Structures are given as structure tokens and as C-alpha cells.
Coordinates of C-alpha atoms in Angstrom, one line a residue:
M1196 CA 66.0 -50.1 160.4
P1197 CA 66.6 -50.7 156.6
Q1198 CA 63.9 -52.2 154.4
P1199 CA 64.4 -55.9 153.9
S1200 CA 64.9 -56.9 150.3
V1201 CA 64.8 -59.9 148.0
L1202 CA 66.2 -60.4 144.6
I1203 CA 64.2 -62.9 142.4
L1204 CA 65.9 -64.6 139.4
K1205 CA 63.2 -65.8 137.0
F1206 CA 63.4 -64.5 133.3
G1207 CA 60.4 -66.5 132.0
A1208 CA 58.4 -68.4 130.8
I1209 CA 55.4 -66.2 131.2
G1210 CA 53.3 -68.9 133.0
D1211 CA 56.1 -69.6 135.4
V1212 CA 56.6 -65.8 136.1
I1213 CA 52.9 -65.1 136.8
M1214 CA 52.8 -68.2 139.0
A1215 CA 55.6 -66.7 141.2
I1216 CA 53.9 -63.2 141.5
P1217 CA 51.6 -64.3 144.5
A1218 CA 54.7 -65.4 146.5
A1219 CA 56.4 -62.1 145.7
H1220 CA 53.4 -60.3 146.7
A1221 CA 53.3 -62.1 150.2
L1222 CA 56.9 -61.0 150.7
H1223 CA 55.8 -57.4 149.8
L1224 CA 53.0 -57.4 152.3
Q1225 CA 55.8 -58.5 154.9
G1226 CA 57.6 -55.3 154.1
F1227 CA 60.3 -56.6 151.5
R1228 CA 61.4 -54.6 148.5
I1229 CA 61.1 -56.8 145.5
D1230 CA 63.8 -56.7 142.8
W1231 CA 63.3 -59.1 139.9
I1232 CA 65.7 -60.3 137.2
C1233 CA 63.5 -60.7 134.3
S1234 CA 63.4 -61.0 130.4
P1235 CA 62.2 -58.1 128.1
T1236 CA 59.2 -60.3 127.3
V1237 CA 57.8 -60.6 130.7
A1238 CA 59.0 -57.1 132.1
P1239 CA 55.8 -55.4 130.9
I1240 CA 53.7 -57.8 133.1
L1241 CA 55.8 -57.2 136.2
A1242 CA 55.9 -53.5 135.7
L1243 CA 52.1 -53.4 136.1
Y1244 CA 52.8 -54.2 139.7
P1245 CA 54.2 -51.0 141.3
W1246 CA 55.8 -52.9 144.1
I1247 CA 58.0 -55.0 141.7
N1248 CA 61.2 -53.4 140.2
P1249 CA 62.0 -55.2 137.2
I1250 CA 65.9 -55.7 136.3
L1251 CA 66.1 -56.5 132.5
I1252 CA 68.3 -59.2 131.2
D1253 CA 68.9 -60.3 127.6
D1254 CA 67.9 -63.9 128.0
R1255 CA 67.9 -64.4 124.3
A1256 CA 71.7 -63.6 124.1
L1257 CA 72.4 -65.5 127.5
L1258 CA 70.7 -68.7 126.3
K1259 CA 71.2 -68.6 122.5
G1260 CA 74.1 -66.2 121.8
S1261 CA 77.7 -66.7 121.1
P1262 CA 80.1 -67.3 124.1
L1263 CA 81.2 -63.4 123.7
A1264 CA 77.5 -62.5 123.7
K1265 CA 76.8 -64.6 126.8
L1266 CA 79.9 -63.0 128.7
K1267 CA 78.6 -59.5 127.8
V1268 CA 75.1 -60.3 129.3
I1269 CA 76.9 -61.6 132.5
A1270 CA 79.2 -58.6 132.8
K1271 CA 76.3 -56.1 132.4
M1272 CA 74.3 -57.9 135.1
W1273 CA 77.4 -57.9 137.4
R1274 CA 77.8 -54.0 137.0
T1275 CA 74.0 -53.7 137.7
L1276 CA 74.2 -55.6 140.9
A1277 CA 77.7 -54.6 142.2
G1278 CA 77.6 -53.5 145.8
R1279 CA 74.0 -54.5 146.5
H1280 CA 72.9 -56.4 149.4
Y1281 CA 69.7 -58.5 149.8
D1282 CA 68.3 -60.3 152.6
L1283 CA 67.3 -63.1 150.2
V1284 CA 68.4 -64.1 146.8
A1285 CA 66.1 -66.4 145.2
N1286 CA 67.2 -68.3 142.1
L1287 CA 64.2 -70.0 140.8
Y1288 CA 65.9 -72.2 138.4
Y1289 CA 67.3 -75.9 138.8
D1290 CA 70.4 -75.4 136.6
P1291 CA 73.2 -74.2 139.0
R1292 CA 74.8 -72.3 136.1
Y1293 CA 72.4 -69.3 136.7
R1294 CA 74.2 -68.6 140.1
I1295 CA 76.8 -66.8 138.2
L1296 CA 74.5 -64.0 137.5
T1297 CA 74.2 -63.0 141.2
L1298 CA 77.7 -63.6 142.2
P1299 CA 78.5 -59.9 143.1
V1300 CA 75.6 -59.6 145.4
R1301 CA 76.0 -59.9 149.1
A1302 CA 73.2 -61.8 150.5
T1303 CA 72.0 -62.9 154.0
R1304 CA 70.5 -66.0 152.5
R1305 CA 70.4 -67.7 149.1
L1306 CA 68.3 -70.4 147.6
M1307 CA 67.9 -72.1 144.4
L1308 CA 65.5 -75.0 143.1
S1309 CA 66.8 -78.3 143.8
T1310 CA 66.2 -81.9 142.3
T1311 CA 67.5 -83.6 145.5
D1312 CA 66.6 -81.4 148.4
R1313 CA 62.7 -81.6 149.0
R1314 CA 62.6 -78.1 150.6
F1315 CA 63.6 -76.4 147.4
Q1316 CA 61.8 -78.6 144.8
L1317 CA 58.5 -77.9 143.1
L1318 CA 56.8 -81.0 144.4
P1319 CA 54.7 -83.0 141.9
G1320 CA 50.9 -82.7 142.3
R1321 CA 51.1 -79.4 144.0
H1322 CA 50.2 -76.1 142.4
H1323 CA 53.3 -74.1 141.2
T1324 CA 52.0 -70.9 142.8
D1325 CA 51.7 -72.6 146.3
E1326 CA 55.2 -74.2 145.8
Y1327 CA 56.9 -70.9 145.0
A1328 CA 55.3 -69.4 148.1
R1329 CA 56.3 -72.3 150.1
I1330 CA 59.9 -72.0 148.9
L1331 CA 60.3 -68.2 149.0
L1332 CA 58.5 -67.8 152.4
N1333 CA 60.7 -70.5 153.9
L1334 CA 57.7 -72.6 155.0
P1335 CA 57.9 -76.2 156.4
D1336 CA 56.5 -78.6 154.0
H1337 CA 53.6 -79.4 156.3
V1338 CA 52.7 -75.8 156.4
R1339 CA 52.6 -75.0 152.9
P1340 CA 50.2 -72.5 151.3
T1341 CA 47.0 -73.7 149.9
Q1342 CA 45.3 -72.4 146.7
L1343 CA 47.0 -69.0 146.6
A1344 CA 45.1 -66.8 144.1
P1345 CA 46.5 -65.0 141.2
I1346 CA 47.1 -61.2 141.8
P1347 CA 45.0 -59.4 139.2
A1348 CA 46.9 -57.0 136.9
P1349 CA 46.1 -53.4 137.9
N1350 CA 46.1 -50.4 135.9
L1351 CA 45.3 -52.0 132.4
P1352 CA 45.2 -49.8 129.3
P1353 CA 41.8 -49.6 127.3
S1354 CA 41.0 -52.7 125.3
P1355 CA 42.7 -52.6 121.9
H1356 CA 39.8 -54.0 120.0
P1357 CA 36.1 -52.9 120.3
R1358 CA 33.6 -55.5 120.9
T1359 CA 30.9 -56.2 118.4
P1360 CA 27.5 -55.1 119.7
G1361 CA 25.3 -57.9 120.6
H1362 CA 27.9 -60.6 120.2
A1363 CA 29.8 -62.6 122.9
R1364 CA 33.5 -62.6 122.4
V1365 CA 35.7 -65.6 122.6
I1366 CA 39.5 -65.4 122.5
L1367 CA 41.6 -68.2 121.2
A1368 CA 45.4 -68.7 121.7
P1369 CA 46.0 -71.5 119.4
A1370 CA 49.8 -71.7 119.1
G1371 CA 52.2 -71.0 122.1
A1372 CA 53.9 -73.8 124.2
R1373 CA 57.3 -72.5 122.8
N1374 CA 60.3 -70.8 124.4
L1375 CA 63.8 -70.0 123.5
L1376 CA 65.0 -73.4 124.4
R1377 CA 62.2 -75.7 123.2
D1378 CA 59.0 -76.3 121.4
D1379 CA 56.5 -78.3 123.5
L1380 CA 54.4 -79.7 120.7
L1381 CA 52.7 -82.2 122.8
R1382 CA 51.0 -79.6 125.0
R1383 CA 49.1 -78.0 122.1
W1384 CA 45.7 -79.0 121.0
P1385 CA 45.8 -79.7 117.3
P1386 CA 45.4 -76.6 115.0
E1387 CA 42.6 -78.4 113.0
L1388 CA 40.6 -78.8 116.1
Y1389 CA 40.8 -75.3 116.9
V1390 CA 39.8 -74.5 113.4
E1391 CA 36.7 -76.8 113.9
L1392 CA 35.8 -75.1 117.2
T1393 CA 36.1 -71.7 115.4
R1394 CA 33.5 -72.8 112.9
Q1395 CA 31.2 -74.0 115.6
L1396 CA 31.4 -70.7 117.5
L1397 CA 30.8 -68.7 114.4
A1398 CA 27.8 -70.7 113.7
Q1399 CA 26.6 -69.5 117.1
N1400 CA 26.9 -65.9 116.1
I1401 CA 30.2 -65.6 118.6
E1402 CA 32.9 -63.3 117.7
V1403 CA 36.1 -64.9 117.6
V1404 CA 39.5 -63.2 118.1
L1405 CA 43.0 -64.9 117.9
I1406 CA 46.0 -63.9 120.1
G1407 CA 49.5 -64.9 120.4
G1408 CA 53.1 -63.6 120.1
P1409 CA 55.0 -62.9 117.0
D1410 CA 56.4 -66.4 116.8
D1411 CA 53.0 -67.7 116.7
A1412 CA 52.2 -66.2 113.2
W1413 CA 52.7 -69.9 111.6
I1414 CA 49.2 -70.9 112.8
T1415 CA 47.2 -68.0 111.1
E1416 CA 47.2 -69.7 107.8
S1417 CA 44.9 -72.4 109.2
F1418 CA 42.2 -69.8 109.9
A1419 CA 42.5 -67.8 106.6
S1420 CA 39.1 -68.9 105.3
L1421 CA 37.3 -68.1 108.5
Q1422 CA 35.8 -64.7 109.7
V1423 CA 38.0 -64.1 112.7
T1424 CA 39.8 -61.2 114.1
N1425 CA 43.6 -61.9 113.9
L1426 CA 45.5 -60.2 116.5
I1427 CA 48.5 -62.5 116.6
G1428 CA 51.9 -60.5 117.0
K1429 CA 50.0 -57.2 117.0
L1430 CA 49.6 -56.6 120.7
K1431 CA 51.7 -55.7 123.7
L1432 CA 51.4 -57.8 126.7
P1433 CA 49.4 -55.1 128.7
E1434 CA 47.1 -54.7 125.6
T1435 CA 46.7 -58.4 125.5
L1436 CA 45.6 -58.4 129.2
A1437 CA 43.2 -55.5 128.7
L1438 CA 41.5 -57.4 125.6
L1439 CA 41.2 -60.6 127.7
D1440 CA 39.7 -58.5 130.5
D1441 CA 37.1 -57.2 128.0
S1442 CA 36.3 -60.6 126.7
D1443 CA 33.7 -63.3 127.6
V1444 CA 35.7 -66.5 127.4
M1445 CA 39.3 -67.5 126.7
V1446 CA 40.3 -70.9 125.2
T1447 CA 43.7 -72.3 125.0
H1448 CA 46.0 -75.1 126.2
D1449 CA 48.9 -75.2 128.7
T1450 CA 50.8 -72.1 127.5
G1451 CA 51.5 -68.6 128.5
P1452 CA 48.2 -67.0 127.5
L1453 CA 46.4 -69.2 129.9
H1454 CA 48.2 -67.5 132.8
L1455 CA 47.9 -64.0 131.2
A1456 CA 44.0 -64.9 131.3
G1457 CA 44.3 -65.9 134.8
I1458 CA 45.2 -62.3 136.1
T1459 CA 42.2 -60.9 134.2
R1460 CA 38.4 -61.4 134.7
V1461 CA 37.8 -63.4 131.5
A1462 CA 36.3 -67.0 132.0
I1463 CA 38.7 -69.7 130.9
V1464 CA 38.5 -72.9 129.1
T1465 CA 41.8 -74.7 128.9
L1466 CA 42.8 -78.0 127.3
F1467 CA 45.4 -80.4 129.0
G1468 CA 46.8 -83.8 128.1
P1469 CA 50.5 -84.7 129.0
T1470 CA 50.7 -82.1 131.9
D1471 CA 48.6 -82.2 135.0
P1472 CA 46.2 -79.2 135.2
H1473 CA 46.1 -79.3 139.0
G1474 CA 49.6 -77.6 139.3
R1475 CA 48.9 -75.1 136.6
L1476 CA 45.4 -73.9 136.4
P1477 CA 44.8 -70.2 137.7
Q1478 CA 43.4 -70.6 141.2
R1479 CA 40.4 -68.5 140.8
P1480 CA 36.7 -68.9 139.8
G1481 CA 35.6 -69.1 136.1
T1482 CA 38.4 -71.4 135.2
L1483 CA 37.8 -74.9 133.6
A1484 CA 40.1 -77.5 132.4
L1485 CA 39.3 -80.4 130.1
W1486 CA 41.9 -83.0 130.7
G1487 CA 42.2 -85.6 127.9
G1488 CA 43.4 -89.1 128.0
E1489 CA 41.5 -90.2 131.3
H1490 CA 42.0 -93.9 130.7
F1491 CA 45.7 -93.6 129.5
A1492 CA 48.2 -95.2 131.9
C1493 CA 50.9 -92.9 130.6
R1494 CA 49.0 -89.7 131.5
P1495 CA 50.5 -87.3 132.7
C1496 CA 53.8 -88.1 131.0
Y1497 CA 55.7 -84.7 131.6
D1498 CA 58.3 -85.1 134.4
G1499 CA 59.1 -81.5 134.7
R1500 CA 61.9 -81.7 132.0
D1501 CA 60.7 -83.9 129.2
F1502 CA 57.6 -85.7 127.7
A1503 CA 57.3 -89.4 126.8
P1504 CA 58.1 -90.0 123.1
C1505 CA 54.6 -89.9 121.6
P1506 CA 53.8 -90.0 117.9
S1507 CA 50.0 -89.3 118.2
N1508 CA 49.2 -86.9 121.1
D1509 CA 46.0 -88.9 121.5
C1510 CA 45.2 -87.4 125.0
M1511 CA 44.9 -84.0 123.5
R1512 CA 43.0 -85.3 120.5
Q1513 CA 40.5 -87.0 122.6
I1514 CA 39.1 -83.4 123.6
T1515 CA 36.6 -82.6 120.9
P1516 CA 35.5 -79.3 119.5
T1517 CA 32.0 -80.2 120.4
A1518 CA 32.8 -80.7 124.0
V1519 CA 34.7 -77.4 124.1
T1520 CA 31.8 -75.6 122.6
H1521 CA 29.5 -77.0 125.1
Q1522 CA 31.7 -75.8 128.0
I1523 CA 31.9 -72.3 126.3
L1524 CA 28.2 -72.0 125.9
Q1525 CA 27.8 -73.0 129.6
L1526 CA 30.2 -70.3 130.8
L1527 CA 28.4 -67.7 128.5
Q1528 CA 25.1 -68.3 130.2
T1529 CA 26.8 -67.0 133.4
Q1530 CA 27.9 -63.7 131.8
P1531 CA 28.0 -60.8 132.3
N1532 CA 28.7 -61.8 135.9
K1533 CA 32.3 -62.2 135.4
P1534 CA 34.5 -63.7 138.1
S1535 CA 35.7 -60.7 140.1
L1536 CA 36.8 -62.4 143.4
F1537 CA 40.3 -64.0 143.0
S1538 CA 39.8 -66.8 145.4
S1539 CA 38.4 -70.5 145.3
V1540 CA 39.7 -73.1 142.8
P1541 CA 39.2 -74.0 139.3
S1542 CA 37.3 -77.1 137.8
V1543 CA 38.8 -80.0 136.1
I1544 CA 36.8 -82.4 134.0
R1545 CA 38.6 -85.6 133.0
F1546 CA 37.8 -86.1 129.6
P1547 CA 35.9 -87.8 127.8
P1548 CA 33.0 -87.6 130.2
Y1549 CA 30.5 -87.7 127.2
A1550 CA 29.3 -90.5 125.2
Q1551 CA 31.4 -90.9 122.1

């Protein structure tokens, strides 16, 4: 009997891909071969899992290129997929135009996300990891998965940056929240607050390391006067994972590095405002969210596509560097007992709980 197979279409972003991996793993455990159409950005992550077969697509040309460039990407994908049969083709996008990429595939069953059919919608208030699993595993809505844990990244390379002896190490990812199609400014904790947090950590004799992609270099100027290690744009994704795994605490907002940290052993402090942390936090121990804007009627304002027009980003600004430092020091007291069992749920603190 031939091995059952599934083709997953999800280029990125990093967080969405990582949150879909547990569902793919569940199919793998059922005996499925997993092929995954993905971008060059996330392919190194998927390649860490030997049971996933990445199929590369030039997403930049497809989404931002000329009409001719887009046609070339589609034609190349058709040549790659021609003659293949899958038991399931899973298009994890709402936009029906993505269906064109898998037209040559013969499939027993096809699915894609839907804004009108509840069975194929990422339902609000539920964790995206559980929702991807519910959809891919074809589960009834009332028998959905609960708190699926991240799948830890195996076979990581050595850490690219040696630790400073006698110092705790905190990783900051102060930029991010940007992809090929949009810049989600409202997700970010303001740079000046990251700078003040850095000053407080350095005063505690804590080593601070900055990470991010090449497009995040704009933020480095804010830290120019501080004694930090700047690795923004200098690491490949497996190296970033190795660095996180060898560090004590990671601090960021709702962006890709949060999900990278989720598949390592680093403790996490993450900062939320316009998006709901309950649907996005890595579902494992050692993860803490500060959710700003506790008394704002408009929070969360993200509807899955857009944010409310907001000139001030006050829900994020309510989270103070002092509060973040407090949580970091609390987590460091539990080190070196890093979280190693990828189960359980993270904690969410509705902010501000402290006297102002």
C-alpha cells in the first residue's frame, strides 16, 4: 500500500509556519509523507525536521515581482509538481489566488482557509497551532486539539556566540513584525523602551545580545551608545535557534523571533498589545506575556487582516521597561533549570498589574 502524502502550501511568515509544524508532525506520526511549499526564508527551519520535504518557491518574485516574474514562478512550480498525486493538498491561505500554484497536482482531497466556512477558519480566541491541527487533521469543531506544544528544533549547530562567563544572557529582538506585504508597526514595543530596558539589564551585569534579520538593521542606531552585542542580520536561522537555545531569556513582541524562541529551551518574555497573546504564544513552559492596554475597550484591535487606526500605540507603551526587567529577573532565578518538557501552557499577565 503506497504511503499517504500531504502537500502543505505555506510560505511564511516564520510564526505561522512554526505554528503549523505540530499539525504536520501529527500527520507524520500517522504515516504521511509531508511535502511543504515554502519560501527560502523559512526553508532552513523546515529542513531541521527530517520528516519534512521543503519545496522552495520564490515568494518575493511571486508577491512583489512583475507580471512576467510571477508567471515564471508559477510555471516553475507547475513543472515541479506535474504528475504528482497527494491524498491531501492543504492551502493554508485565505486568498483563493494561491490555488493556481497547485493546479497540476492530482489530489484526493483539497482544502484552503475560508472566511465563510467555519470548518476551515482560524477561529478567534483559539491558539493558531491548535487551529491548524484541527483543520489539517479534519477534526470536528467540538473535538479540536488542545494546547499542542511546539516541536523542538532538532540537530542545532553550535551556538555562534560564546557566553560571557559569570553573566546571564538576554536576547532582544527589537524590530521584526514586517513581511513582504506589510509593516505591522503597531505590534512593536517602541524602540526607546527597548533601549531603556537594555540600560536596566546592563546595570544588572546582564549580557545583552540583539538579533533580527537583515531588514531589521534600521534599529541598530538606537543602541549605538550601549555595550551590546549586535548580531542583527549576521546569523542564519539555524544559528539564531542555536543562540537562543544557549541563552537564558528572550524578549520580543509579537513577531517571528518569538516563535523561533518557542522551539528552543530559552525562557521567553513577550510583549503584546493590539493582538491577543492567547492565540500566538508558544504553548510550553518558561513563556510569559505582558499584555498591555488592560482597560482599553479597543484591545485587541487586530481582526486577522488589519489593525484599528491608532496614532499612539498606547497599549504597547503601557508596558514599562521596569516591569519587563522585573519579569526577566524572576525568570533568571529559575535558571539554569531551563524548560525542557514541551508541554503545558504559558502565562499571560494583563498589564499594568503594578502601581503606576
